[in-house]
C-alpha cells in the first residue's frame, strides 16, 4: 500500500511499434488492478530510441520486438505470437487449409516493417530470386489491411492481429512451414534496483502464462 506522505511510485514505460496489442492491454489492465497507486508514464518510441532511453535512464522498462545483445541490458523474451497469412476474400489460396512461404512466389506480399520476425525475414532473404515473393513493406498494420482487403496481394502478420481484423474483408490462413513468430522482448538496465519494475516484469510473464493455458 502506498504511503500518502511519500512520493507516488512511478513506472516509465517505453513501447516500440509492433508490440502485441492484446498482450499489452492485458498486462496494463493487470497492472492497474493490482497497483493502482503506481503512476504509469507511457512513451511511444522507435526501437533505437527505446534502447537509448534505457541507457540514459529516461525509461524504467521497454517493450520491443528487437532483441538486443548487450551485457548492460537485461532482455527477456516474454510474448511469442505465431504469424499467419491475411488474404482477400475469395482469393485462390483460400482453397488450401495452410500455405507454405514458397507457394507465395506468384503473389505480392505486404509486410509491416515494424513487426520483426527474424526467422521469417531470414528465410525470405535466403530464397532464390525466382522463388522469392514480391515483398512490399508498409508503414502500419492498417496499411497492410488496406492493400490486402482491396485485393492487391496477401499480408503476413501476427495471427492475433489478423483475426481481430477479420471484419475488414480479409481471411486468415496458417503458414505451414513455420513456426515464424513475432517475439516481444522486455528490456531493462542490468542490475537495476526498481521494485515497481520487478513486479511489472512478473506480471508480463503471468500474462504470457495465462495465454498458454
XYZ file of N, CA, C and O in Angstrom:
852
model
N 0.854 -1.197 0.000
C 0.000 0.000 0.000
C 0.890 1.248 0.000
O 1.851 1.326 0.757
N 0.519 2.226 -0.810
C 1.293 3.459 -0.931
C 1.041 4.367 0.266
O -0.098 4.599 0.682
N 2.105 4.876 0.846
C 2.031 5.843 1.933
C 1.791 7.226 1.337
O 2.590 7.723 0.539
N 0.683 7.852 1.722
C 0.291 9.133 1.133
C 1.316 10.230 1.393
O 1.338 11.250 0.704
N 2.170 10.038 2.403
C 3.165 11.072 2.715
C 4.424 10.959 1.859
O 5.252 11.860 1.866
N 4.595 9.853 1.152
C 5.778 9.656 0.310
C 5.422 9.896 -1.148
O 4.245 9.877 -1.525
N 6.432 10.153 -2.001
C 6.142 10.382 -3.420
C 5.426 9.186 -4.042
O 5.705 8.034 -3.697
N 4.528 9.471 -4.950
C 3.777 8.393 -5.604
C 4.724 7.583 -6.497
O 5.483 8.169 -7.279
N 4.719 6.249 -6.369
C 5.601 5.449 -7.222
C 5.220 5.586 -8.692
O 4.047 5.785 -9.035
N 6.227 5.483 -9.544
C 6.012 5.704 -10.972
C 6.722 4.618 -11.778
O 7.772 4.109 -11.381
N 6.152 4.265 -12.914
C 6.812 3.372 -13.860
C 6.815 4.054 -15.220
O 5.753 4.378 -15.767
N 7.999 4.280 -15.758
C 8.141 4.922 -17.064
C 8.344 3.826 -18.108
O 9.402 3.202 -18.170
N 7.320 3.615 -18.898
C 7.295 2.503 -19.850
C 7.474 3.023 -21.269
O 6.776 3.942 -21.700
N 8.413 2.419 -22.002
C 8.616 2.749 -23.415
C 8.108 1.584 -24.265
O 8.400 0.425 -23.981
N 7.364 1.912 -25.310
C 6.748 0.892 -26.161
C 7.131 1.174 -27.609
O 6.855 2.245 -28.144
N 7.784 0.201 -28.241
C 8.173 0.332 -29.640
C 7.063 -0.193 -30.543
O 6.226 -0.993 -30.109
N 7.017 0.209 -31.819
C 5.981 -0.259 -32.731
C 5.975 -1.785 -32.877
O 7.026 -2.422 -32.820
N 4.773 -2.336 -33.045
C 4.634 -3.758 -33.324
C 4.378 -4.627 -32.122
O 4.033 -5.804 -32.271
N 4.544 -4.098 -30.907
C 4.338 -4.901 -29.703
C 2.901 -5.401 -29.667
O 1.963 -4.656 -29.965
N 2.756 -6.667 -29.289
C 1.446 -7.323 -29.324
C 0.404 -6.548 -28.518
O 0.503 -6.464 -27.294
N -0.599 -6.023 -29.192
C -1.550 -5.133 -28.526
C -2.444 -5.862 -27.534
O -2.765 -5.337 -26.469
N -2.863 -7.097 -27.847
C -3.757 -7.814 -26.934
C -3.026 -8.203 -25.656
O -3.580 -8.124 -24.558
N -1.771 -8.630 -25.769
C -0.972 -8.942 -24.589
C -0.743 -7.684 -23.757
O -0.832 -7.711 -22.526
N -0.407 -6.597 -24.430
C -0.112 -5.355 -23.729
C -1.344 -4.835 -22.996
O -1.249 -4.378 -21.851
N -2.506 -4.917 -23.625
C -3.738 -4.469 -22.970
C -4.003 -5.295 -21.709
O -4.382 -4.753 -20.665
N -3.782 -6.615 -21.796
C -3.989 -7.479 -20.634
C -2.997 -7.135 -19.522
O -3.350 -7.114 -18.334
N -1.744 -6.857 -19.886
C -0.725 -6.507 -18.897
C -1.066 -5.192 -18.205
O -0.987 -5.089 -16.969
N -1.441 -4.188 -18.976
C -1.735 -2.882 -18.376
C -2.989 -2.938 -17.504
O -3.067 -2.258 -16.468
N -3.963 -3.751 -17.900
C -5.159 -3.917 -17.068
C -4.796 -4.592 -15.743
O -5.300 -4.206 -14.670
N -3.905 -5.585 -15.797
C -3.461 -6.270 -14.581
C -2.670 -5.317 -13.693
O -2.841 -5.302 -12.464
N -1.807 -4.528 -14.305
C -1.026 -3.539 -13.557
C -1.949 -2.554 -12.835
O -1.764 -2.262 -11.643
N -2.937 -2.067 -13.541
C -3.866 -1.075 -12.964
C -4.679 -1.684 -11.827
O -4.941 -1.019 -10.812
N -5.066 -2.965 -11.982
C -5.885 -3.620 -10.956
C -5.075 -3.906 -9.689
O -5.592 -3.782 -8.573
N -3.812 -4.299 -9.855
C -3.021 -4.744 -8.708
C -2.209 -3.625 -8.060
O -1.890 -3.715 -6.874
N -1.844 -2.605 -8.815
C -1.093 -1.490 -8.249
C -1.642 -0.164 -8.762
O -0.943 0.581 -9.464
N -2.872 0.160 -8.396
C -3.467 1.410 -8.909
C -2.742 2.652 -8.418
O -2.888 3.728 -9.019
N -1.970 2.515 -7.352
C -1.246 3.676 -6.821
C -0.020 4.040 -7.644
O 0.544 5.131 -7.465
N 0.397 3.162 -8.566
C 1.568 3.439 -9.390
C 1.175 4.320 -10.572
O 0.257 3.984 -11.346
N 1.840 5.436 -10.712
C 1.605 6.333 -11.848
C 2.333 5.787 -13.073
O 3.541 5.556 -13.029
N 1.591 5.560 -14.158
C 2.175 4.995 -15.377
C 2.458 6.114 -16.382
O 1.581 6.912 -16.711
N 3.699 6.159 -16.866
C 4.070 7.098 -17.925
C 4.335 6.283 -19.197
O 5.222 5.429 -19.229
N 3.564 6.551 -20.249
C 3.687 5.799 -21.494
C 4.453 6.618 -22.532
O 4.163 7.800 -22.749
N 5.410 5.976 -23.174
C 6.216 6.624 -24.198
C 6.239 5.745 -25.449
O 6.752 4.623 -25.408
N 5.652 6.227 -26.531
C 5.709 5.505 -27.809
C 6.960 5.972 -28.547
O 7.076 7.149 -28.905
N 7.881 5.044 -28.768
C 9.192 5.408 -29.314
C 9.622 4.381 -30.359
O 9.042 3.302 -30.468
N 10.645 4.723 -31.126
C 11.243 3.751 -32.029
C 12.070 2.762 -31.207
O 12.411 3.022 -30.047
N 12.411 1.625 -31.824
C 13.198 0.616 -31.115
C 14.555 1.170 -30.689
O 15.036 0.884 -29.583
N 15.188 1.970 -31.546
C 16.503 2.528 -31.195
C 16.385 3.580 -30.093
O 17.238 3.645 -29.196
N 15.339 4.410 -30.145
C 15.157 5.413 -29.096
C 14.831 4.761 -27.748
O 15.167 5.299 -26.690
N 14.176 3.617 -27.799
C 13.875 2.884 -26.571
C 15.171 2.483 -25.862
O 15.339 2.696 -24.657
N 16.109 1.920 -26.626
C 17.376 1.489 -26.046
C 18.161 2.684 -25.507
O 18.698 2.653 -24.388
N 18.208 3.761 -26.284
C 18.899 4.969 -25.832
C 18.271 5.499 -24.545
O 18.980 5.904 -23.610
N 16.949 5.497 -24.475
C 16.253 5.989 -23.289
C 16.510 5.137 -22.056
O 16.581 5.656 -20.936
N 16.670 3.827 -22.245
C 17.021 2.966 -21.115
C 18.421 3.291 -20.612
O 18.650 3.397 -19.409
N 19.366 3.440 -21.548
C 20.742 3.780 -21.162
C 20.791 5.092 -20.380
O 21.532 5.222 -19.399
N 20.007 6.069 -20.831
C 20.028 7.397 -20.205
C 19.068 7.508 -19.024
O 18.858 8.582 -18.483
N 18.429 6.357 -18.672
C 17.521 6.266 -17.524
C 16.290 7.158 -17.664
O 15.728 7.625 -16.665
N 15.882 7.404 -18.894
C 14.613 8.112 -19.113
C 13.434 7.148 -18.960
O 12.313 7.583 -18.693
N 13.681 5.853 -19.185
C 12.653 4.833 -19.077
C 13.101 3.771 -18.074
O 14.293 3.489 -17.945
N 12.122 3.170 -17.407
C 12.411 2.063 -16.491
C 12.337 0.713 -17.192
O 13.116 -0.194 -16.899
N 11.385 0.587 -18.097
C 11.140 -0.678 -18.794
C 10.815 -0.377 -20.249
O 10.139 0.622 -20.553
N 11.282 -1.233 -21.149
C 10.943 -1.103 -22.562
C 10.342 -2.390 -23.092
O 10.710 -3.488 -22.650
N 9.421 -2.268 -24.012
C 8.843 -3.415 -24.713
C 9.094 -3.217 -26.199
O 8.688 -2.210 -26.785
N 9.756 -4.188 -26.820
C 10.188 -4.033 -28.205
C 10.218 -5.390 -28.883
O 10.331 -6.433 -28.231
N 10.139 -5.394 -30.216
C 10.292 -6.628 -30.976
C 11.742 -6.895 -31.347
O 12.054 -7.961 -31.888
N 12.627 -5.964 -31.063
C 14.042 -6.133 -31.392
C 14.823 -6.621 -30.175
O 14.851 -5.948 -29.143
N 15.456 -7.769 -30.325
C 16.294 -8.274 -29.249
C 17.647 -7.572 -29.294
O 18.167 -7.281 -30.365
N 18.192 -7.309 -28.122
C 19.470 -6.604 -28.022
C 20.460 -7.488 -27.292
O 20.171 -8.023 -26.219
N 21.643 -7.662 -27.878
C 22.717 -8.423 -27.237
C 23.691 -7.427 -26.620
O 24.569 -6.902 -27.292
N 23.501 -7.155 -25.345
C 24.322 -6.168 -24.647
C 24.291 -6.518 -23.165
O 23.215 -6.582 -22.556
N 25.449 -6.748 -22.577
C 25.511 -7.176 -21.184
C 24.982 -6.119 -20.216
O 24.634 -6.434 -19.071
N 24.921 -4.871 -20.654
C 24.417 -3.813 -19.774
C 22.895 -3.747 -19.766
O 22.306 -3.001 -18.997
N 22.262 -4.542 -20.644
C 20.801 -4.591 -20.694
C 20.312 -6.001 -20.408
O 20.908 -6.985 -20.848
N 19.230 -6.082 -19.684
C 18.526 -7.344 -19.487
C 17.405 -7.402 -20.514
O 16.539 -6.530 -20.541
N 17.430 -8.415 -21.382
C 16.412 -8.557 -22.416
C 15.727 -9.906 -22.237
O 16.363 -10.962 -22.338
N 14.451 -9.871 -21.927
C 13.682 -11.066 -21.611
C 12.610 -11.277 -22.671
O 11.780 -10.402 -22.908
N 12.640 -12.427 -23.336
C 11.610 -12.751 -24.327
C 10.349 -13.182 -23.583
O 10.350 -14.205 -22.887
N 9.283 -12.421 -23.713
C 8.100 -12.681 -22.877
C 6.897 -13.183 -23.661
O 6.175 -14.069 -23.202
N 6.636 -12.624 -24.823
C 5.429 -12.996 -25.571
C 5.802 -13.519 -26.949
O 6.579 -12.896 -27.678
N 5.232 -14.654 -27.323
C 5.505 -15.290 -28.605
C 4.194 -15.395 -29.380
O 3.229 -16.012 -28.901
N 4.149 -14.799 -30.556
C 2.932 -14.831 -31.376
C 3.232 -15.438 -32.736
O 4.173 -15.019 -33.420
N 2.442 -16.420 -33.121
C 2.611 -17.032 -34.439
C 2.173 -16.052 -35.518
O 1.215 -15.293 -35.348
N 2.891 -16.065 -36.625
C 2.454 -15.283 -37.776
C 1.470 -16.106 -38.604
O 1.386 -17.332 -38.487
N 0.727 -15.441 -39.433
C -0.242 -16.096 -40.314
C -0.367 -15.268 -41.587
O 0.242 -14.199 -41.714
N -1.143 -15.783 -42.494
C -1.347 -15.118 -43.777
C -2.715 -14.453 -43.800
O -3.722 -15.073 -43.438
N -2.747 -13.200 -44.194
C -4.009 -12.486 -44.417
C -4.267 -12.463 -45.919
O -3.387 -12.056 -46.693
N -5.438 -12.899 -46.333
C -5.769 -12.917 -47.755
C -7.077 -12.170 -48.001
O -7.915 -12.062 -47.101
N -7.262 -11.667 -49.204
C -8.565 -11.085 -49.541
C -9.640 -12.171 -49.545
O -9.341 -13.369 -49.607
N -10.877 -11.767 -49.476
C -11.985 -12.717 -49.627
C -11.983 -13.277 -51.048
O -11.574 -12.613 -51.993
N -12.392 -14.525 -51.193
C -12.495 -15.198 -52.497
C -11.149 -15.219 -53.232
O -11.076 -15.069 -54.434
N -10.082 -15.400 -52.477
C -8.731 -15.455 -53.045
C -8.378 -16.905 -53.354
O -8.770 -17.810 -52.603
N -7.671 -17.186 -54.457
C -7.385 -18.578 -54.828
C -6.726 -19.399 -53.718
O -7.018 -20.588 -53.577
N -5.861 -18.776 -52.919
C -5.166 -19.517 -51.867
C -6.099 -20.022 -50.771
O -5.728 -20.909 -49.988
N -7.312 -19.489 -50.697
C -8.244 -19.912 -49.654
C -8.713 -21.351 -49.837
O -9.307 -21.937 -48.928
N -8.448 -21.944 -51.000
C -8.788 -23.362 -51.201
C -7.917 -24.263 -50.337
O -8.238 -25.415 -50.106
N -6.776 -23.732 -49.861
C -5.846 -24.508 -49.049
C -6.057 -24.190 -47.564
O -6.332 -23.048 -47.197
N -5.911 -25.203 -46.729
C -6.086 -25.012 -45.294
C -4.866 -24.356 -44.646
O -4.974 -23.714 -43.604
N -3.695 -24.544 -45.221
C -2.486 -23.867 -44.770
C -1.591 -23.638 -45.982
O -1.728 -24.323 -47.002
N -0.672 -22.691 -45.872
C 0.112 -22.251 -47.033
C 1.581 -22.162 -46.653
O 1.927 -21.620 -45.593
N 2.440 -22.665 -47.512
C 3.882 -22.542 -47.315
C 4.367 -21.228 -47.931
O 3.788 -20.720 -48.891
N 5.455 -20.702 -47.380
C 6.010 -19.451 -47.892
C 6.371 -19.571 -49.365
O 6.145 -18.647 -50.165
N 6.934 -20.722 -49.767
C 7.370 -20.854 -51.166
C 6.206 -20.919 -52.151
O 6.410 -20.852 -53.353
N 4.988 -21.033 -51.644
C 3.817 -21.001 -52.511
C 3.363 -19.575 -52.813
O 2.402 -19.372 -53.570
N 4.052 -18.601 -52.256
C 3.657 -17.201 -52.438
C 4.448 -16.499 -53.531
O 4.297 -15.303 -53.724
N 5.275 -17.246 -54.260
C 6.188 -16.586 -55.199
C 5.467 -15.852 -56.327
O 6.040 -14.946 -56.933
N 4.236 -16.221 -56.620
C 3.490 -15.528 -57.674
C 2.614 -14.413 -57.120
O 1.806 -13.847 -57.853
N 2.789 -14.105 -55.845
C 1.896 -13.141 -55.193
C 2.685 -11.971 -54.612
O 3.846 -12.122 -54.239
N 2.027 -10.825 -54.520
C 2.583 -9.703 -53.763
C 2.313 -9.951 -52.281
O 1.191 -10.324 -51.908
N 3.330 -9.766 -51.460
C 3.210 -9.992 -50.016
C 3.485 -8.679 -49.294
O 4.550 -8.076 -49.457
N 2.531 -8.239 -48.486
C 2.679 -6.999 -47.732
C 3.139 -7.314 -46.310
O 2.602 -8.206 -45.653
N 4.161 -6.583 -45.871
C 4.729 -6.780 -44.536
C 4.840 -5.424 -43.845
O 5.308 -4.453 -44.447
N 4.380 -5.381 -42.593
C 4.564 -4.195 -41.770
C 5.995 -4.219 -41.263
O 6.396 -5.122 -40.523
N 6.781 -3.239 -41.659
C 8.228 -3.286 -41.404
C 8.577 -3.242 -39.922
O 9.664 -3.686 -39.533
N 7.689 -2.752 -39.063
C 7.983 -2.702 -37.627
C 7.795 -4.057 -36.953
O 8.326 -4.289 -35.866
N 7.064 -4.959 -37.583
C 6.723 -6.240 -36.951
C 7.778 -7.291 -37.333
O 7.554 -8.137 -38.191
N 8.901 -7.231 -36.659
C 10.022 -8.101 -36.987
C 9.692 -9.560 -36.678
O 9.102 -9.877 -35.655
N 10.145 -10.433 -37.570
C 10.141 -11.868 -37.321
C 11.417 -12.410 -37.948
O 11.420 -12.791 -39.120
N 12.532 -12.405 -37.199
C 13.820 -12.773 -37.792
C 13.821 -14.085 -38.573
O 14.354 -14.124 -39.690
N 13.228 -15.190 -38.066
C 13.245 -16.430 -38.860
C 12.553 -16.270 -40.211
O 13.032 -16.774 -41.232
N 11.432 -15.560 -40.222
C 10.702 -15.346 -41.470
C 11.502 -14.464 -42.417
O 11.661 -14.789 -43.613
N 12.018 -13.355 -41.913
C 12.767 -12.430 -42.770
C 14.047 -13.077 -43.307
O 14.428 -12.859 -44.459
N 14.690 -13.892 -42.481
C 15.895 -14.583 -42.936
C 15.560 -15.599 -44.027
O 16.302 -15.749 -45.002
N 14.444 -16.290 -43.852
C 14.047 -17.273 -44.859
C 13.716 -16.596 -46.187
O 14.127 -17.061 -47.258
N 12.989 -15.493 -46.116
C 12.652 -14.769 -47.341
C 13.915 -14.298 -48.053
O 14.014 -14.379 -49.281
N 14.898 -13.835 -47.287
C 16.141 -13.360 -47.886
C 16.946 -14.493 -48.516
O 17.673 -14.289 -49.493
N 16.829 -15.700 -47.934
C 17.621 -16.828 -48.423
C 17.040 -17.477 -49.679
O 17.721 -18.250 -50.347
N 15.784 -17.167 -49.984
C 15.156 -17.769 -51.158
C 15.788 -17.206 -52.430
O 16.222 -16.052 -52.472
N 15.827 -18.010 -53.451
C 16.375 -17.532 -54.721
C 15.448 -16.493 -55.324
O 14.270 -16.398 -54.965
N 15.962 -15.707 -56.236
C 15.171 -14.621 -56.831
C 13.950 -15.151 -57.566
O 12.939 -14.456 -57.691
N 14.001 -16.378 -58.067
C 12.853 -16.940 -58.783
C 11.797 -17.488 -57.824
O 10.634 -17.633 -58.187
N 12.191 -17.795 -56.586
C 11.250 -18.344 -55.600
C 10.695 -17.275 -54.668
O 9.661 -17.469 -54.051
N 11.394 -16.153 -54.568
C 11.061 -15.150 -53.555
C 9.793 -14.395 -53.929
O 9.657 -13.887 -55.043
N 8.841 -14.268 -53.001
C 7.656 -13.439 -53.269
C 8.050 -11.978 -53.452
O 9.124 -11.544 -53.041
N 7.153 -11.224 -54.059
C 7.351 -9.780 -54.193
C 6.917 -9.127 -52.889
O 5.739 -8.867 -52.674
N 7.874 -8.889 -51.990
C 7.564 -8.353 -50.666
C 7.540 -6.830 -50.714
O 8.504 -6.196 -51.156
N 6.432 -6.266 -50.258
C 6.291 -4.815 -50.201
C 6.064 -4.399 -48.749
O 5.142 -4.898 -48.101
N 6.931 -3.523 -48.237
C 6.829 -3.085 -46.850
C 5.903 -1.877 -46.729
O 5.929 -0.975 -47.572
N 5.092 -1.912 -45.694
C 4.136 -0.825 -45.447
C 4.429 -0.214 -44.086
O 5.128 -0.791 -43.251
N 3.883 0.966 -43.839
C 4.227 1.738 -42.646
C 3.401 1.384 -41.419
O 3.724 1.815 -40.314
N 2.331 0.607 -41.586
C 1.476 0.277 -40.445
C 0.668 -0.978 -40.764
O 0.514 -1.376 -41.931
N 0.127 -1.586 -39.713
C -0.745 -2.742 -39.922
C -2.008 -2.322 -40.660
O -2.557 -3.085 -41.471
N -2.474 -1.116 -40.397
C -3.679 -0.629 -41.083
C -3.460 -0.544 -42.595
O -4.370 -0.855 -43.386
N -2.258 -0.130 -43.016
C -1.962 -0.095 -44.453
C -1.881 -1.498 -45.037
O -2.311 -1.744 -46.170
N -1.350 -2.444 -44.269
C -1.338 -3.837 -44.714
C -2.764 -4.314 -44.964
O -3.061 -4.924 -45.999
N -3.653 -4.022 -44.022
C -5.059 -4.411 -44.181
C -5.679 -3.780 -45.422
O -6.429 -4.425 -46.155
N -5.375 -2.514 -45.638
C -5.951 -1.808 -46.782
C -5.600 -2.500 -48.097
O -6.477 -2.772 -48.924
N -4.311 -2.787 -48.305
C -3.879 -3.397 -49.563
C -4.432 -4.810 -49.725
O -4.841 -5.208 -50.822
N -4.465 -5.566 -48.632
C -4.977 -6.943 -48.719
C -6.473 -6.940 -48.985
O -6.966 -7.642 -49.876
N -7.222 -6.155 -48.211
C -8.678 -6.126 -48.388
C -9.069 -5.648 -49.778
O -10.094 -6.071 -50.336
N -8.221 -4.786 -50.379
C -8.506 -4.288 -51.723
C -8.110 -5.297 -52.811
O -8.355 -5.044 -53.991
N -7.480 -6.405 -52.412
C -7.176 -7.462 -53.356
C -5.838 -7.357 -54.065
O -5.607 -8.047 -55.061
N -4.922 -6.519 -53.544
C -3.636 -6.334 -54.218
C -2.587 -7.388 -53.855
O -1.484 -7.369 -54.385
N -2.918 -8.279 -52.947
C -1.972 -9.315 -52.556
C -2.353 -9.864 -51.198
O -3.498 -9.727 -50.744
N -1.386 -10.512 -50.544
C -1.613 -11.094 -49.229
C -0.689 -10.404 -48.233
O 0.257 -9.710 -48.610
N -0.964 -10.588 -46.956
C -0.136 -9.993 -45.920
C 0.317 -11.038 -44.923
O -0.374 -12.030 -44.705
N 1.487 -10.824 -44.344
C 1.956 -11.686 -43.261
C 2.078 -10.829 -42.013
O 2.755 -9.796 -42.010
N 1.421 -11.274 -40.942
C 1.440 -10.532 -39.685
C 1.152 -11.509 -38.558
O 0.956 -12.703 -38.799
N 1.130 -11.018 -37.319
C 0.800 -11.902 -36.203
C -0.654 -12.359 -36.355
O -1.533 -11.592 -36.754
N -0.868 -13.621 -36.057
C -2.190 -14.203 -36.284
C -3.277 -13.483 -35.485
O -4.383 -13.265 -35.983
N -2.974 -13.096 -34.246
C -3.992 -12.442 -33.421
C -4.441 -11.119 -34.030
O -5.621 -10.769 -33.983
N -3.505 -10.374 -34.634
C -3.882 -9.104 -35.270
C -4.798 -9.364 -36.466
O -5.786 -8.659 -36.678
N -4.455 -10.357 -37.269
C -5.263 -10.649 -38.452
C -6.660 -11.090 -38.052
O -7.660 -10.643 -38.622
N -6.744 -11.957 -37.045
C -8.059 -12.453 -36.627
C -8.912 -11.336 -36.040
O -10.121 -11.304 -36.242
N -8.278 -10.410 -35.326
C -9.020 -9.273 -34.774
C -9.599 -8.403 -35.885
O -10.669 -7.797 -35.733
N -8.906 -8.360 -37.025
C -9.329 -7.504 -38.138
C -10.155 -8.257 -39.181
O -10.325 -7.766 -40.293
N -10.680 -9.420 -38.822
C -11.387 -10.245 -39.816
C -12.618 -9.558 -40.389
O -13.063 -9.877 -41.499
N -13.171 -8.594 -39.656
C -14.350 -7.889 -40.154
C -14.000 -6.889 -41.256
O -14.893 -6.283 -41.845
N -12.707 -6.742 -41.553
C -12.273 -5.768 -42.560
C -12.216 -6.353 -43.970
O -11.613 -5.754 -44.868
N -12.797 -7.517 -44.183
C -12.816 -8.096 -45.515
C -11.592 -8.922 -45.837
O -11.135 -8.932 -46.983
N -11.031 -9.598 -44.832
C -9.884 -10.464 -45.058
C -10.131 -11.821 -44.409
O -11.013 -11.968 -43.563
N -9.351 -12.814 -44.804
C -9.397 -14.142 -44.212
C -8.015 -14.515 -43.691
O -7.013 -13.920 -44.092
N -7.960 -15.504 -42.816
C -6.705 -15.940 -42.209
C -6.385 -17.364 -42.630
O -7.274 -18.211 -42.676
N -5.122 -17.607 -42.931
C -4.634 -18.959 -43.181
C -3.311 -19.143 -42.432
O -2.467 -18.256 -42.445
N -3.135 -20.304 -41.763
C -1.849 -20.560 -41.098
C -0.730 -20.766 -42.111
O -0.974 -21.149 -43.259
N 0.487 -20.507 -41.677
C 1.666 -20.750 -42.508
C 2.187 -22.138 -42.156
O 2.494 -22.426 -40.995
N 2.299 -23.004 -43.157
C 2.551 -24.422 -42.918
C 3.981 -24.724 -42.515
O 4.227 -25.674 -41.772
N 4.954 -23.966 -42.991
C 6.348 -24.357 -42.810
C 7.055 -23.541 -41.729
O 8.267 -23.367 -41.768
N 6.314 -23.110 -40.740
C 6.893 -22.344 -39.652
C 7.447 -23.231 -38.562
O 7.895 -24.330 -38.842
N 7.408 -22.817 -37.288
C 6.735 -21.573 -36.902
C 7.606 -20.335 -37.145
O 8.811 -20.367 -36.940
N 6.941 -19.285 -37.636
C 7.561 -17.969 -37.744
C 6.857 -17.094 -36.718
O 5.651 -16.878 -36.820
N 7.597 -16.630 -35.733
C 6.985 -15.938 -34.606
C 7.416 -14.478 -34.524
O 8.506 -14.114 -34.949
N 6.522 -13.687 -33.974
C 6.827 -12.315 -33.580
C 7.033 -12.351 -32.069
O 6.139 -12.771 -31.330
N 8.206 -11.941 -31.616
C 8.562 -12.075 -30.199
C 8.709 -10.692 -29.572
O 9.450 -9.846 -30.072
N 7.993 -10.481 -28.481
C 8.117 -9.235 -27.726
C 9.145 -9.428 -26.626
O 9.099 -10.408 -25.875
N 10.072 -8.474 -26.524
C 11.127 -8.522 -25.514
C 10.908 -7.402 -24.498
O 10.613 -6.264 -24.866
N 11.037 -7.759 -23.229
C 11.011 -6.758 -22.161
C 12.460 -6.431 -21.818
O 13.254 -7.333 -21.542
N 12.789 -5.148 -21.843
C 14.183 -4.729 -21.682
C 14.344 -3.722 -20.541
O 13.513 -2.824 -20.379
N 15.409 -3.944 -19.753
C 15.739 -3.073 -18.626
C 17.256 -2.999 -18.496
O 17.970 -3.845 -19.044
N 17.720 -2.008 -17.750
C 19.138 -1.964 -17.444
C 19.497 -3.122 -16.517
O 18.766 -3.411 -15.552
N 20.589 -3.800 -16.778
C 21.043 -4.880 -15.903
C 21.411 -4.320 -14.538
O 21.977 -3.228 -14.423
N 21.067 -5.059 -13.496
C 21.409 -4.640 -12.144
C 20.574 -3.499 -11.609
O 20.855 -2.972 -10.537
N 19.531 -3.124 -12.345
C 18.682 -2.004 -11.921
C 17.872 -2.395 -10.686
O 17.273 -3.471 -10.633
N 17.862 -1.542 -9.673
C 17.042 -1.775 -8.481
C 15.773 -0.949 -8.587
O 15.806 0.276 -8.462
N 14.678 -1.637 -8.884
C 13.400 -0.947 -9.056
C 12.302 -1.980 -8.806
O 11.991 -2.804 -9.664
N 11.730 -1.954 -7.601
C 10.751 -2.967 -7.211
C 9.466 -2.867 -8.046
O 8.828 -3.876 -8.330
N 9.083 -1.646 -8.431
C 7.893 -1.476 -9.271
C 8.114 -2.146 -10.622
O 7.241 -2.860 -11.133
N 9.304 -1.937 -11.214
C 9.626 -2.572 -12.490
C 9.732 -4.083 -12.343
O 9.341 -4.834 -13.246
N 10.256 -4.559 -11.193
C 10.332 -6.003 -10.951
C 8.940 -6.629 -10.993
O 8.732 -7.683 -11.614
N 7.990 -5.981 -10.329
C 6.631 -6.533 -10.285
C 5.958 -6.439 -11.650
O 5.193 -7.337 -12.040
N 6.240 -5.388 -12.400
C 5.698 -5.252 -13.756
C 6.212 -6.391 -14.642
O 5.463 -6.986 -15.419
N 7.493 -6.711 -14.525
C 8.093 -7.803 -15.289
C 7.409 -9.127 -14.958
O 7.083 -9.919 -15.862
N 7.168 -9.386 -13.673
C 6.500 -10.626 -13.280
C 5.078 -10.693 -13.835
O 4.601 -11.762 -14.231
N 4.396 -9.553 -13.885
C 3.043 -9.540 -14.458
C 3.077 -9.848 -15.957
O 2.193 -10.529 -16.475
N 4.091 -9.334 -16.647
C 4.220 -9.636 -18.077
C 4.363 -11.134 -18.300
O 3.778 -11.700 -19.238
N 5.114 -11.791 -17.441
C 5.294 -13.242 -17.549
C 3.993 -13.972 -17.206
O 3.668 -15.003 -17.800
N 3.245 -13.450 -16.252
C 1.951 -14.052 -15.896
C 0.972 -13.966 -17.057
O 0.205 -14.909 -17.317
N 0.975 -12.841 -17.762
C 0.110 -12.697 -18.946
C 0.481 -13.744 -19.987
O -0.382 -14.377 -20.601
N 1.787 -13.957 -20.180
C 2.231 -14.963 -21.147
C 1.758 -16.351 -20.741
O 1.281 -17.132 -21.582
N 1.895 -16.680 -19.470
C 1.467 -17.998 -18.996
C -0.045 -18.184 -19.133
O -0.528 -19.259 -19.490
N -0.798 -17.113 -18.860
C -2.258 -17.194 -18.966
C -2.685 -17.460 -20.407
O -3.674 -18.178 -20.656
N -1.959 -16.903 -21.385
C -2.313 -17.109 -22.787
C -1.986 -18.533 -23.252
O -2.586 -19.029 -24.188
N -1.027 -19.172 -22.583
C -0.685 -20.554 -22.940
C -1.728 -21.534 -22.449
O -1.893 -22.628 -23.006
N -2.407 -21.164 -21.345
C -3.350 -22.099 -20.699
C -4.563 -22.371 -21.585
O -4.961 -21.555 -22.388
